[in-house]
PDB file of C-alpha atoms and ligand atoms in Angstrom:
ATOM      1  CA  MET A   1     -50.117 149.000 -92.047  1.00 56.00           C
ATOM      2  CA  PRO A   2     -52.085 152.217 -92.698  1.00 65.00           C
ATOM      3  CA  GLU A   3     -51.036 155.038 -90.482  1.00 66.00           C
ATOM      4  CA  ASN A   4     -53.257 155.703 -87.508  1.00 76.00           C
ATOM      5  CA  THR A   5     -53.174 159.255 -86.261  1.00 84.00           C
ATOM      6  CA  ARG A   6     -54.770 158.397 -82.909  1.00 92.00           C
ATOM      7  CA  PRO A   7     -52.559 158.405 -79.803  1.00 89.00           C
ATOM      8  CA  GLN A   8     -50.680 155.111 -79.561  1.00 83.00           C
ATOM      9  CA  ARG A   9     -51.609 153.562 -76.216  1.00 90.00           C
ATOM     10  CA  ALA A  10     -50.395 150.371 -74.562  1.00 89.00           C
ATOM     11  CA  ARG A  11     -53.293 147.977 -73.963  1.00 94.00           C
ATOM     12  CA  ARG A  12     -51.619 144.760 -72.796  1.00 95.00           C
ATOM     13  CA  SER A  13     -53.970 144.530 -69.812  1.00 97.00           C
ATOM     14  CA  CYS A  14     -57.468 146.038 -69.991  1.00 98.00           C
ATOM     15  CA  LEU A  15     -59.223 145.833 -66.647  1.00 98.00           C
ATOM     16  CA  ALA A  16     -63.017 145.522 -66.485  1.00 98.00           C
ATOM     17  CA  VAL A  17     -64.517 147.368 -63.493  1.00 98.00           C
ATOM     18  CA  PRO A  18     -68.263 147.561 -62.760  1.00 98.00           C
ATOM     19  CA  GLY A  19     -69.451 151.162 -62.668  1.00 98.00           C
ATOM     20  CA  SER A  20     -71.901 150.119 -59.970  1.00 98.00           C
ATOM     21  CA  SER A  21     -69.066 149.608 -57.485  1.00 98.00           C
ATOM     22  CA  PRO A  22     -67.196 152.720 -56.282  1.00 97.00           C
ATOM     23  CA  LYS A  23     -65.109 150.380 -54.114  1.00 97.00           C
ATOM     24  CA  MET A  24     -63.868 148.355 -57.068  1.00 97.00           C
ATOM     25  CA  MET A  25     -63.208 151.489 -59.097  1.00 97.00           C
ATOM     26  CA  ASP A  26     -61.137 152.792 -56.222  1.00 97.00           C
ATOM     27  CA  LYS A  27     -59.167 149.559 -56.010  1.00 97.00           C
ATOM     28  CA  ALA A  28     -58.524 149.646 -59.769  1.00 98.00           C
ATOM     29  CA  ARG A  29     -56.453 152.817 -59.315  1.00 97.00           C
ATOM     30  CA  GLY A  30     -53.788 150.740 -57.580  1.00 96.00           C
ATOM     31  CA  LEU A  31     -53.449 148.001 -60.226  1.00 97.00           C
ATOM     32  CA  ARG A  32     -50.645 148.014 -62.793  1.00 95.00           C
ATOM     33  CA  VAL A  33     -52.892 147.756 -65.826  1.00 96.00           C
ATOM     34  CA  ASP A  34     -52.472 149.650 -69.095  1.00 95.00           C
ATOM     35  CA  GLN A  35     -56.192 150.380 -69.448  1.00 97.00           C
ATOM     36  CA  VAL A  36     -59.191 150.536 -67.148  1.00 98.00           C
ATOM     37  CA  PHE A  37     -62.705 150.377 -68.470  1.00 98.00           C
ATOM     38  CA  LEU A  38     -65.554 151.385 -66.227  1.00 98.00           C
ATOM     39  CA  ASP A  39     -68.537 149.307 -67.245  1.00 98.00           C
ATOM     40  CA  LEU A  40     -72.139 150.362 -67.677  1.00 98.00           C
ATOM     41  CA  GLU A  41     -73.048 147.279 -69.701  1.00 98.00           C
ATOM     42  CA  ASP A  42     -73.094 143.650 -68.596  1.00 96.00           C
ATOM     43  CA  ALA A  43     -71.411 144.143 -65.215  1.00 95.00           C
ATOM     44  CA  CYS A  44     -74.277 146.462 -64.134  1.00 96.00           C
ATOM     45  CA  ALA A  45     -77.827 145.227 -63.528  1.00 96.00           C
ATOM     46  CA  PRO A  46     -80.540 147.344 -65.249  1.00 97.00           C
ATOM     47  CA  LEU A  47     -81.621 149.042 -62.041  1.00 97.00           C
ATOM     48  CA  GLU A  48     -78.005 149.911 -61.194  1.00 97.00           C
ATOM     49  CA  LYS A  49     -77.247 151.664 -64.473  1.00 98.00           C
ATOM     50  CA  PRO A  50     -78.459 155.215 -63.653  1.00 97.00           C
ATOM     51  CA  GLY A  51     -76.488 155.204 -60.385  1.00 98.00           C
ATOM     52  CA  ALA A  52     -73.462 153.695 -62.124  1.00 98.00           C
ATOM     53  CA  ARG A  53     -73.339 156.614 -64.593  1.00 98.00           C
ATOM     54  CA  LYS A  54     -73.008 158.989 -61.644  1.00 98.00           C
ATOM     55  CA  ASN A  55     -70.377 156.819 -59.941  1.00 98.00           C
ATOM     56  CA  ILE A  56     -68.346 156.737 -63.140  1.00 98.00           C
ATOM     57  CA  VAL A  57     -68.485 160.500 -63.642  1.00 98.00           C
ATOM     58  CA  ALA A  58     -67.342 160.947 -60.025  1.00 98.00           C
ATOM     59  CA  ALA A  59     -64.526 158.378 -60.344  1.00 98.00           C
ATOM     60  CA  LEU A  60     -63.223 159.966 -63.558  1.00 98.00           C
ATOM     61  CA  THR A  61     -63.345 163.541 -62.344  1.00 98.00           C
ATOM     62  CA  GLU A  62     -61.720 162.605 -59.021  1.00 98.00           C
ATOM     63  CA  GLY A  63     -58.736 161.347 -61.042  1.00 97.00           C
ATOM     64  CA  GLY A  64     -55.879 159.272 -59.662  1.00 97.00           C
ATOM     65  CA  TRP A  65     -55.684 157.077 -62.777  1.00 97.00           C
ATOM     66  CA  GLY A  66     -52.030 157.845 -63.535  1.00 96.00           C
ATOM     67  CA  ASP A  67     -51.125 157.066 -67.118  1.00 92.00           C
ATOM     68  CA  ARG A  68     -53.737 154.333 -67.493  1.00 96.00           C
ATOM     69  CA  THR A  69     -56.027 154.701 -70.494  1.00 97.00           C
ATOM     70  CA  ARG A  70     -59.492 155.599 -69.160  1.00 98.00           C
ATOM     71  CA  VAL A  71     -62.419 154.033 -70.985  1.00 98.00           C
ATOM     72  CA  VAL A  72     -66.143 153.716 -70.290  1.00 98.00           C
ATOM     73  CA  ARG A  73     -68.193 150.894 -71.800  1.00 98.00           C
ATOM     74  CA  VAL A  74     -71.699 152.109 -72.593  1.00 98.00           C
ATOM     75  CA  ASN A  75     -74.687 149.898 -73.400  1.00 98.00           C
ATOM     76  CA  ASP A  76     -75.287 148.667 -76.927  1.00 98.00           C
ATOM     77  CA  LEU A  77     -77.480 150.376 -79.470  1.00 98.00           C
ATOM     78  CA  SER A  78     -80.404 147.990 -79.151  1.00 98.00           C
ATOM     79  CA  THR A  79     -80.995 149.178 -75.570  1.00 98.00           C
ATOM     80  CA  GLU A  80     -82.815 152.141 -74.066  1.00 98.00           C
ATOM     81  CA  TRP A  81     -79.625 153.174 -72.176  1.00 98.00           C
ATOM     82  CA  ALA A  82     -76.995 153.799 -74.853  1.00 98.00           C
ATOM     83  CA  TYR A  83     -77.600 157.468 -75.738  1.00 98.00           C
ATOM     84  CA  ARG A  84     -78.001 158.582 -72.139  1.00 98.00           C
ATOM     85  CA  ASP A  85     -74.869 156.652 -71.104  1.00 98.00           C
ATOM     86  CA  VAL A  86     -72.814 158.576 -73.644  1.00 98.00           C
ATOM     87  CA  ILE A  87     -74.362 161.964 -72.890  1.00 98.00           C
ATOM     88  CA  GLU A  88     -74.133 161.697 -69.101  1.00 98.00           C
ATOM     89  CA  VAL A  89     -70.601 160.329 -68.998  1.00 98.00           C
ATOM     90  CA  VAL A  90     -69.085 162.600 -71.649  1.00 98.00           C
ATOM     91  CA  GLU A  91     -70.875 165.749 -70.486  1.00 98.00           C
ATOM     92  CA  GLY A  92     -69.942 164.936 -66.901  1.00 98.00           C
ATOM     93  CA  ALA A  93     -66.358 163.776 -67.353  1.00 98.00           C
ATOM     94  CA  GLY A  94     -65.371 164.019 -71.051  1.00 98.00           C
ATOM     95  CA  ALA A  95     -62.133 165.840 -70.279  1.00 98.00           C
ATOM     96  CA  SER A  96     -61.064 162.989 -67.954  1.00 98.00           C
ATOM     97  CA  LEU A  97     -61.858 160.195 -70.399  1.00 98.00           C
ATOM     98  CA  ASP A  98     -59.845 158.736 -73.308  1.00 98.00           C
ATOM     99  CA  CYS A  99     -62.212 156.400 -75.152  1.00 98.00           C
ATOM    100  CA  VAL A 100     -65.775 155.133 -75.233  1.00 98.00           C
ATOM    101  CA  MET A 101     -66.242 151.397 -75.746  1.00 98.00           C
ATOM    102  CA  LEU A 102     -69.268 150.334 -77.758  1.00 98.00           C
ATOM    103  CA  PRO A 103     -70.337 146.714 -77.236  1.00 98.00           C
ATOM    104  CA  LYS A 104     -72.091 144.321 -79.649  1.00 98.00           C
ATOM    105  CA  VAL A 105     -71.305 146.455 -82.691  1.00 98.00           C
ATOM    106  CA  GLN A 106     -73.070 145.045 -85.729  1.00 98.00           C
ATOM    107  CA  SER A 107     -72.513 147.663 -88.429  1.00 98.00           C
ATOM    108  CA  ALA A 108     -70.382 150.639 -89.426  1.00 98.00           C
ATOM    109  CA  ALA A 109     -73.460 152.853 -88.965  1.00 98.00           C
ATOM    110  CA  GLN A 110     -73.469 152.114 -85.228  1.00 98.00           C
ATOM    111  CA  VAL A 111     -69.886 153.368 -84.879  1.00 98.00           C
ATOM    112  CA  GLN A 112     -70.771 156.429 -86.955  1.00 98.00           C
ATOM    113  CA  TRP A 113     -73.709 157.122 -84.628  1.00 98.00           C
ATOM    114  CA  LEU A 114     -71.305 157.238 -81.686  1.00 98.00           C
ATOM    115  CA  ASP A 115     -68.827 159.378 -83.630  1.00 98.00           C
ATOM    116  CA  VAL A 116     -71.506 161.988 -84.458  1.00 98.00           C
ATOM    117  CA  LEU A 117     -72.902 162.009 -80.928  1.00 98.00           C
ATOM    118  CA  LEU A 118     -69.418 162.487 -79.449  1.00 98.00           C
ATOM    119  CA  THR A 119     -68.772 165.396 -81.818  1.00 98.00           C
ATOM    120  CA  GLN A 120     -72.018 167.070 -80.779  1.00 98.00           C
ATOM    121  CA  ILE A 121     -71.242 166.669 -77.091  1.00 98.00           C
ATOM    122  CA  GLU A 122     -67.667 167.895 -77.582  1.00 98.00           C
ATOM    123  CA  LEU A 123     -68.895 170.981 -79.479  1.00 98.00           C
ATOM    124  CA  ALA A 124     -71.569 171.793 -76.920  1.00 98.00           C
ATOM    125  CA  ASN A 125     -69.214 171.429 -73.961  1.00 98.00           C
ATOM    126  CA  GLY A 126     -66.063 173.124 -75.221  1.00 98.00           C
ATOM    127  CA  LEU A 127     -64.157 169.835 -75.457  1.00 98.00           C
ATOM    128  CA  GLU A 128     -61.536 169.253 -78.149  1.00 98.00           C
ATOM    129  CA  VAL A 129     -63.429 167.815 -81.113  1.00 98.00           C
ATOM    130  CA  GLY A 130     -62.214 164.349 -82.078  1.00 98.00           C
ATOM    131  CA  ARG A 131     -60.055 163.728 -78.985  1.00 98.00           C
ATOM    132  CA  LEU A 132     -62.209 160.926 -77.620  1.00 98.00           C
ATOM    133  CA  GLY A 133     -61.510 157.569 -79.205  1.00 98.00           C
ATOM    134  CA  ILE A 134     -63.812 154.627 -79.873  1.00 98.00           C
ATOM    135  CA  GLU A 135     -63.255 150.965 -79.038  1.00 98.00           C
ATOM    136  CA  ALA A 136     -65.623 148.585 -80.860  1.00 99.00           C
ATOM    137  CA  GLN A 137     -66.500 145.137 -79.546  1.00 99.00           C
ATOM    138  CA  ILE A 138     -67.245 142.374 -82.032  1.00 98.00           C
ATOM    139  CA  GLU A 139     -69.341 139.790 -80.226  1.00 98.00           C
ATOM    140  CA  ASP A 140     -71.817 138.209 -82.590  1.00 98.00           C
ATOM    141  CA  PRO A 141     -72.030 136.794 -86.110  1.00 98.00           C
ATOM    142  CA  ARG A 142     -73.437 139.980 -87.642  1.00 98.00           C
ATOM    143  CA  GLY A 143     -70.632 142.047 -86.160  1.00 98.00           C
ATOM    144  CA  LEU A 144     -68.049 139.547 -87.339  1.00 98.00           C
ATOM    145  CA  VAL A 145     -69.267 139.409 -90.940  1.00 98.00           C
ATOM    146  CA  ASN A 146     -69.267 143.233 -91.018  1.00 98.00           C
ATOM    147  CA  VAL A 147     -65.980 143.708 -89.195  1.00 98.00           C
ATOM    148  CA  GLU A 148     -64.112 145.026 -92.254  1.00 98.00           C
ATOM    149  CA  SER A 149     -66.483 147.973 -92.684  1.00 98.00           C
ATOM    150  CA  ILE A 150     -66.802 148.473 -88.913  1.00 98.00           C
ATOM    151  CA  ALA A 151     -63.018 148.803 -88.565  1.00 98.00           C
ATOM    152  CA  ALA A 152     -63.015 151.493 -91.262  1.00 98.00           C
ATOM    153  CA  ALA A 153     -66.063 153.364 -89.937  1.00 98.00           C
ATOM    154  CA  SER A 154     -64.519 156.285 -88.023  1.00 98.00           C
ATOM    155  CA  PRO A 155     -61.199 158.066 -87.541  1.00 98.00           C
ATOM    156  CA  ARG A 156     -61.912 157.863 -83.791  1.00 98.00           C
ATOM    157  CA  LEU A 157     -61.525 154.075 -83.768  1.00 98.00           C
ATOM    158  CA  GLU A 158     -58.524 152.809 -81.812  1.00 98.00           C
ATOM    159  CA  THR A 159     -59.235 149.112 -81.283  1.00 98.00           C
ATOM    160  CA  ILE A 160     -61.438 146.206 -82.258  1.00 98.00           C
ATOM    161  CA  ILE A 161     -62.153 143.900 -79.323  1.00 98.00           C
ATOM    162  CA  PHE A 162     -63.268 140.274 -79.444  1.00 98.00           C
ATOM    163  CA  GLY A 163     -66.068 139.443 -76.948  1.00 98.00           C
ATOM    164  CA  PRO A 164     -65.929 135.672 -76.452  1.00 97.00           C
ATOM    165  CA  ALA A 165     -68.843 135.370 -73.999  1.00 97.00           C
ATOM    166  CA  ASP A 166     -71.444 137.012 -76.186  1.00 97.00           C
ATOM    167  CA  PHE A 167     -69.861 135.468 -79.262  1.00 97.00           C
ATOM    168  CA  MET A 168     -70.149 131.960 -77.829  1.00 96.00           C
ATOM    169  CA  ALA A 169     -73.784 132.565 -76.899  1.00 96.00           C
ATOM    170  CA  SER A 170     -74.828 134.210 -80.161  1.00 97.00           C
ATOM    171  CA  SER A 171     -73.129 131.715 -82.455  1.00 96.00           C
ATOM    172  CA  ASN A 172     -74.452 128.669 -80.591  1.00 96.00           C
ATOM    173  CA  MET A 173     -71.021 127.496 -79.526  1.00 95.00           C
ATOM    174  CA  ARG A 174     -71.222 124.604 -77.136  1.00 92.00           C
ATOM    175  CA  GLY A 175     -69.127 125.885 -74.245  1.00 88.00           C
ATOM    176  CA  LEU A 176     -69.803 127.448 -70.895  1.00 86.00           C
ATOM    177  CA  VAL A 177     -66.346 128.649 -69.867  1.00 88.00           C
ATOM    178  CA  VAL A 178     -65.897 132.151 -71.274  1.00 91.00           C
ATOM    179  CA  GLY A 179     -62.817 132.337 -73.470  1.00 89.00           C
ATOM    180  CA  ASP A 180     -61.972 128.643 -73.295  1.00 90.00           C
ATOM    181  CA  GLN A 181     -62.372 125.971 -75.964  1.00 92.00           C
ATOM    182  CA  PRO A 182     -65.839 124.394 -76.275  1.00 94.00           C
ATOM    183  CA  PRO A 183     -65.682 120.736 -75.181  1.00 93.00           C
ATOM    184  CA  GLY A 184     -65.819 118.348 -78.121  1.00 93.00           C
ATOM    185  CA  TYR A 185     -63.963 120.571 -80.587  1.00 93.00           C
ATOM    186  CA  ASP A 186     -60.686 118.678 -80.695  1.00 91.00           C
ATOM    187  CA  VAL A 187     -59.301 119.643 -84.091  1.00 94.00           C
ATOM    188  CA  GLY A 188     -57.927 123.112 -83.419  1.00 92.00           C
ATOM    189  CA  ASP A 189     -58.722 126.447 -81.829  1.00 93.00           C
ATOM    190  CA  ALA A 190     -62.456 127.208 -82.040  1.00 94.00           C
ATOM    191  CA  PHE A 191     -61.648 130.931 -81.757  1.00 96.00           C
ATOM    192  CA  HIS A 192     -59.103 131.049 -84.537  1.00 97.00           C
ATOM    193  CA  TYR A 193     -61.571 132.221 -87.158  1.00 97.00           C
ATOM    194  CA  PRO A 194     -63.062 135.207 -85.279  1.00 98.00           C
ATOM    195  CA  LEU A 195     -59.683 136.190 -83.829  1.00 98.00           C
ATOM    196  CA  ALA A 196     -57.908 136.076 -87.187  1.00 98.00           C
ATOM    197  CA  ARG A 197     -60.690 137.909 -88.953  1.00 98.00           C
ATOM    198  CA  ILE A 198     -60.789 140.661 -86.310  1.00 98.00           C
ATOM    199  CA  LEU A 199     -56.996 140.951 -86.387  1.00 98.00           C
ATOM    200  CA  MET A 200     -56.925 141.400 -90.176  1.00 98.00           C
ATOM    201  CA  ALA A 201     -59.709 144.004 -90.137  1.00 98.00           C
ATOM    202  CA  ALA A 202     -57.984 145.896 -87.321  1.00 98.00           C
ATOM    203  CA  ARG A 203     -54.532 145.812 -88.916  1.00 97.00           C
ATOM    204  CA  ALA A 204     -55.872 146.757 -92.342  1.00 98.00           C
ATOM    205  CA  ASN A 205     -57.053 149.993 -90.726  1.00 97.00           C
ATOM    206  CA  GLY A 206     -54.095 150.609 -88.429  1.00 95.00           C
ATOM    207  CA  LEU A 207     -56.045 149.665 -85.283  1.00 97.00           C
ATOM    208  CA  GLN A 208     -55.140 147.554 -82.288  1.00 96.00           C
ATOM    209  CA  ALA A 209     -56.760 144.155 -81.765  1.00 98.00           C
ATOM    210  CA  ILE A 210     -57.712 143.190 -78.218  1.00 98.00           C
ATOM    211  CA  ASP A 211     -58.839 139.806 -76.915  1.00 98.00           C
ATOM    212  CA  GLY A 212     -61.721 139.671 -74.421  1.00 98.00           C
ATOM    213  CA  PRO A 213     -62.149 137.986 -71.053  1.00 97.00           C
ATOM    214  CA  TYR A 214     -61.163 134.609 -69.634  1.00 96.00           C
ATOM    215  CA  ALA A 215     -63.616 133.901 -66.852  1.00 94.00           C
ATOM    216  CA  GLN A 216     -61.738 131.235 -64.823  1.00 95.00           C
ATOM    217  CA  ILE A 217     -60.163 133.889 -62.664  1.00 95.00           C
ATOM    218  CA  ARG A 218     -58.352 131.488 -60.326  1.00 96.00           C
ATOM    219  CA  ASP A 219     -56.736 129.591 -63.202  1.00 97.00           C
ATOM    220  CA  VAL A 220     -53.843 131.925 -64.030  1.00 97.00           C
ATOM    221  CA  GLU A 221     -52.089 129.196 -66.037  1.00 97.00           C
ATOM    222  CA  GLY A 222     -55.247 128.847 -68.138  1.00 96.00           C
ATOM    223  CA  TYR A 223     -55.221 132.607 -68.646  1.00 97.00           C
ATOM    224  CA  ARG A 224     -51.595 132.500 -69.773  1.00 97.00           C
ATOM    225  CA  ARG A 225     -52.344 129.717 -72.231  1.00 96.00           C
ATOM    226  CA  VAL A 226     -55.305 131.508 -73.815  1.00 96.00           C
ATOM    227  CA  ALA A 227     -53.597 134.911 -73.807  1.00 97.00           C
ATOM    228  CA  GLY A 228     -50.437 133.363 -75.274  1.00 96.00           C
ATOM    229  CA  ARG A 229     -52.412 132.195 -78.313  1.00 95.00           C
ATOM    230  CA  SER A 230     -53.846 135.589 -79.163  1.00 96.00           C
ATOM    231  CA  ALA A 231     -50.503 137.269 -78.420  1.00 96.00           C
ATOM    232  CA  ALA A 232     -48.742 134.878 -80.818  1.00 93.00           C
ATOM    233  CA  LEU A 233     -51.348 135.593 -83.461  1.00 95.00           C
ATOM    234  CA  GLY A 234     -50.617 139.327 -83.191  1.00 94.00           C
ATOM    235  CA  PHE A 235     -53.137 140.708 -80.682  1.00 97.00           C
ATOM    236  CA  ASP A 236     -52.024 143.672 -78.583  1.00 95.00           C
ATOM    237  CA  GLY A 237     -53.645 142.805 -75.277  1.00 97.00           C
ATOM    238  CA  LYS A 238     -56.434 141.114 -73.386  1.00 98.00           C
ATOM    239  CA  TRP A 239     -59.045 141.906 -70.793  1.00 98.00           C
ATOM    240  CA  VAL A 240     -58.387 141.164 -67.165  1.00 98.00           C
ATOM    241  CA  LEU A 241     -61.288 140.519 -64.802  1.00 97.00           C
ATOM    242  CA  HIS A 242     -59.303 140.082 -61.609  1.00 96.00           C
ATOM    243  CA  PRO A 243     -56.064 141.434 -60.116  1.00 96.00           C
ATOM    244  CA  GLY A 244     -54.628 137.899 -60.348  1.00 97.00           C
ATOM    245  CA  GLN A 245     -54.645 138.074 -64.169  1.00 98.00           C
ATOM    246  CA  VAL A 246     -52.841 141.424 -64.482  1.00 98.00           C
ATOM    247  CA  GLU A 247     -49.237 140.293 -64.261  1.00 97.00           C
ATOM    248  CA  ALA A 248     -49.838 137.453 -66.696  1.00 97.00           C
ATOM    249  CA  ALA A 249     -51.384 139.840 -69.248  1.00 98.00           C
ATOM    250  CA  ASN A 250     -48.557 142.364 -68.995  1.00 96.00           C
ATOM    251  CA  GLU A 251     -45.976 139.613 -69.384  1.00 95.00           C
ATOM    252  CA  VAL A 252     -47.637 137.695 -72.185  1.00 96.00           C
ATOM    253  CA  PHE A 253     -48.221 140.818 -74.297  1.00 95.00           C
ATOM    254  CA  SER A 254     -44.717 142.241 -73.774  1.00 94.00           C
ATOM    255  CA  PRO A 255     -41.875 140.926 -75.900  1.00 90.00           C
ATOM    256  CA  ARG A 256     -39.312 138.687 -74.177  1.00 88.00           C
ATOM    257  CA  GLN A 257     -36.206 140.635 -73.118  1.00 91.00           C
ATOM    258  CA  GLN A 258     -33.996 138.764 -75.582  1.00 92.00           C
ATOM    259  CA  ASP A 259     -36.406 139.479 -78.462  1.00 91.00           C
ATOM    260  CA  TYR A 260     -36.605 143.138 -77.498  1.00 93.00           C
ATOM    261  CA  ASP A 261     -32.801 143.449 -77.357  1.00 94.00           C
ATOM    262  CA  HIS A 262     -32.505 141.673 -80.673  1.00 93.00           C
ATOM    263  CA  ALA A 263     -35.112 143.921 -82.308  1.00 93.00           C
ATOM    264  CA  GLU A 264     -33.417 147.123 -81.147  1.00 93.00           C
ATOM    265  CA  ASN A 265     -30.067 145.754 -82.338  1.00 92.00           C
ATOM    266  CA  ILE A 266     -31.508 145.003 -85.771  1.00 92.00           C
ATOM    267  CA  LEU A 267     -32.892 148.524 -86.015  1.00 93.00           C
ATOM    268  CA  ASP A 268     -29.560 150.080 -85.054  1.00 91.00           C
ATOM    269  CA  ALA A 269     -27.550 147.855 -87.365  1.00 89.00           C
ATOM    270  CA  TYR A 270     -29.875 148.487 -90.261  1.00 89.00           C
ATOM    271  CA  GLU A 271     -29.983 152.221 -89.696  1.00 88.00           C
ATOM    272  CA  PHE A 272     -26.217 152.363 -89.504  1.00 87.00           C
ATOM    273  CA  SER A 273     -25.545 150.274 -92.575  1.00 84.00           C
ATOM    274  CA  THR A 274     -28.082 152.061 -94.767  1.00 85.00           C
ATOM    275  CA  SER A 275     -26.560 155.428 -93.829  1.00 83.00           C
ATOM    276  CA  VAL A 276     -23.661 156.966 -95.703  1.00 73.00           C
ATOM    277  CA  ASP A 277     -21.334 156.248 -92.772  1.00 75.00           C
ATOM    278  CA  GLY A 278     -22.262 152.606 -92.792  1.00 73.00           C
ATOM    279  CA  GLY A 279     -21.746 152.128 -96.527  1.00 76.00           C
ATOM    280  CA  ALA A 280     -25.370 152.756 -97.579  1.00 75.00           C
ATOM    281  CA  ARG A 281     -26.229 149.080 -98.247  1.00 78.00           C
ATOM    282  CA  GLY A 282     -29.747 147.636 -98.298  1.00 77.00           C
ATOM    283  CA  ALA A 283     -29.005 144.182 -96.839  1.00 79.00           C
ATOM    284  CA  VAL A 284     -26.420 143.642 -94.107  1.00 82.00           C
ATOM    285  CA  MET A 285     -25.262 141.081 -91.587  1.00 84.00           C
ATOM    286  CA  LEU A 286     -25.916 141.253 -87.855  1.00 85.00           C
ATOM    287  CA  GLY A 287     -23.785 138.412 -86.535  1.00 85.00           C
ATOM    288  CA  ASP A 288     -24.898 135.412 -88.616  1.00 85.00           C
ATOM    289  CA  GLU A 289     -28.208 136.927 -89.590  1.00 86.00           C
ATOM    290  CA  MET A 290     -28.949 138.714 -92.826  1.00 87.00           C
ATOM    291  CA  ILE A 291     -31.194 141.712 -92.336  1.00 87.00           C
ATOM    292  CA  ASP A 292     -33.029 143.809 -94.894  1.00 87.00           C
ATOM    293  CA  GLU A 293     -35.993 146.187 -95.038  1.00 87.00           C
ATOM    294  CA  ALA A 294     -38.493 143.416 -94.207  1.00 88.00           C
ATOM    295  CA  SER A 295     -36.452 142.378 -91.150  1.00 87.00           C
ATOM    296  CA  ARG A 296     -36.406 146.034 -90.103  1.00 88.00           C
ATOM    297  CA  LYS A 297     -40.200 146.167 -90.204  1.00 87.00           C
ATOM    298  CA  MET A 298     -40.526 142.990 -88.127  1.00 88.00           C
ATOM    299  CA  ALA A 299     -38.011 144.325 -85.627  1.00 91.00           C
ATOM    300  CA  LEU A 300     -39.849 147.629 -85.397  1.00 89.00           C
ATOM    301  CA  VAL A 301     -43.063 145.875 -84.275  1.00 83.00           C
ATOM    302  CA  ILE A 302     -41.268 144.164 -81.378  1.00 89.00           C
ATOM    303  CA  ALA A 303     -39.255 147.265 -80.504  1.00 90.00           C
ATOM    304  CA  LEU A 304     -42.374 149.440 -80.343  1.00 83.00           C
ATOM    305  CA  GLN A 305     -44.139 146.882 -78.132  1.00 82.00           C
ATOM    306  CA  GLY A 306     -41.137 146.789 -75.805  1.00 88.00           C
ATOM    307  CA  ARG A 307     -40.820 150.573 -75.669  1.00 86.00           C
ATOM    308  CA  ALA A 308     -44.539 150.872 -74.901  1.00 78.00           C
ATOM    309  CA  ALA A 309     -44.022 148.385 -72.073  1.00 81.00           C
ATOM    310  CA  GLY A 310     -41.173 150.537 -70.718  1.00 84.00           C
ATOM    311  CA  MET A 311     -38.466 147.930 -71.496  1.00 90.00           C
ATOM    312  CA  LYS A 312     -34.780 148.851 -71.612  1.00 92.00           C
ATOM    313  CA  ARG A 313     -32.235 147.113 -73.787  1.00 93.00           C
ATOM    314  CA  HIS A 314     -29.825 144.834 -71.878  1.00 88.00           C
ATOM    315  CA  ASP A 315     -27.679 143.430 -74.638  1.00 76.00           C
ATOM    316  CA  ILE A 316     -26.346 146.311 -76.694  1.00 74.00           C
ATOM    317  CA  TRP A 317     -24.925 145.647 -80.127  1.00 68.00           C
ATOM    318  CA  SER A 318     -21.602 147.414 -80.490  1.00 57.00           C
ATOM    319  CA  ARG A 319     -21.680 149.448 -83.632  1.00 54.00           C
ATOM    320  CA  PRO A 320     -18.567 149.181 -85.794  1.00 47.00           C
ATOM    321  CA  THR A 321     -16.601 152.404 -85.912  1.00 45.00           C
ATOM    322  CA  GLY A 322     -15.516 152.090 -89.540  1.00 39.00           C
ATOM    323  CA  GLY A 323     -17.597 151.540 -92.670  1.00 39.00           C
ATOM    324  CA  GLU A 324     -17.363 147.728 -92.376  1.00 40.00           C
ATOM    325  CA  GLY A 325     -19.725 145.325 -90.586  1.00 37.00           C
TER     326      GLY A 325
HETATM  327  C1  GLV B 401     -67.321 140.540 -73.453  1.00 66.58           C
HETATM  328  O1  GLV B 401     -68.024 141.517 -73.502  1.00 66.58           O
HETATM  329  C2  GLV B 401     -67.762 139.252 -73.875  1.00 66.58           C
HETATM  330  O2  GLV B 401     -68.942 139.147 -74.220  1.00 66.58           O
HETATM  331  O3  GLV B 401     -66.949 138.320 -73.852  1.00 66.58           O
HETATM  332 MG1   MG B 402     -70.026 141.018 -74.168  1.00 66.58          MG
END
């Protein structure tokens, strides 16, 4: 995977909060989510948007977000609101913000527009140039067919996000439950193609891949099922629309304890055996399992996910004291 020099942030659970509701923003401060995004786009009615910008600036500058990643979703570039969203929020609270989310991205040029605008605002306001990251939503066919160039468009990019609701609408998919399978498609996962394509474009550029919302907020089992699919595919996290989905997201996108322990044990065993003390061999045994450089890379993925989730190893491999093992 190409190296990404952006800060590495956990994004198992990404909570959507309407910027029009100071009450909901306040409540979000108490939820155990990895990321909060304050929304100026589809969760705010047109007449609410100017007021929502002010609410968001106030909520960010007031603070109280702990170590959650703080993101604002602005409106898309086809609207009259996008430029003013970025200017008002970043001028007002740029130092208290981590990333700007751009919805309905259709081309690399749209990401570059945001990159340039952020640089100008950072320069004019004495903010560190390049600190703010970009999250790009892919939610329609044009965005999906251009996702490879979009994912390579800016060094500010941190994630590519799938937007199932707008994607279903714009591609004429015959379903009404956001994030769930369209009725009648009984031969597989109707979202496999966009999810896999987004994942490849993200990974090819060292970015995270995030799955979008599941709108049946009372059906936590349904959420687990849908989230489990994108987690198995390799996605890093998923949106949550309701406090009831948070625990499921954090669990589904964290490794299981036994996998985390195993991964850390593989890393230790491999490091030991490739060192001079351990005999400097390239392939070694851990119990009945043969491990080599490829196993080390697989283990590293799980170990990093677990460390980001604050996991601690339970089952510690005892390292041999001599050169054998
Ligand atoms: C999210 O923005 C979606 O359209 O699903
Ligand atoms: Mg959308």
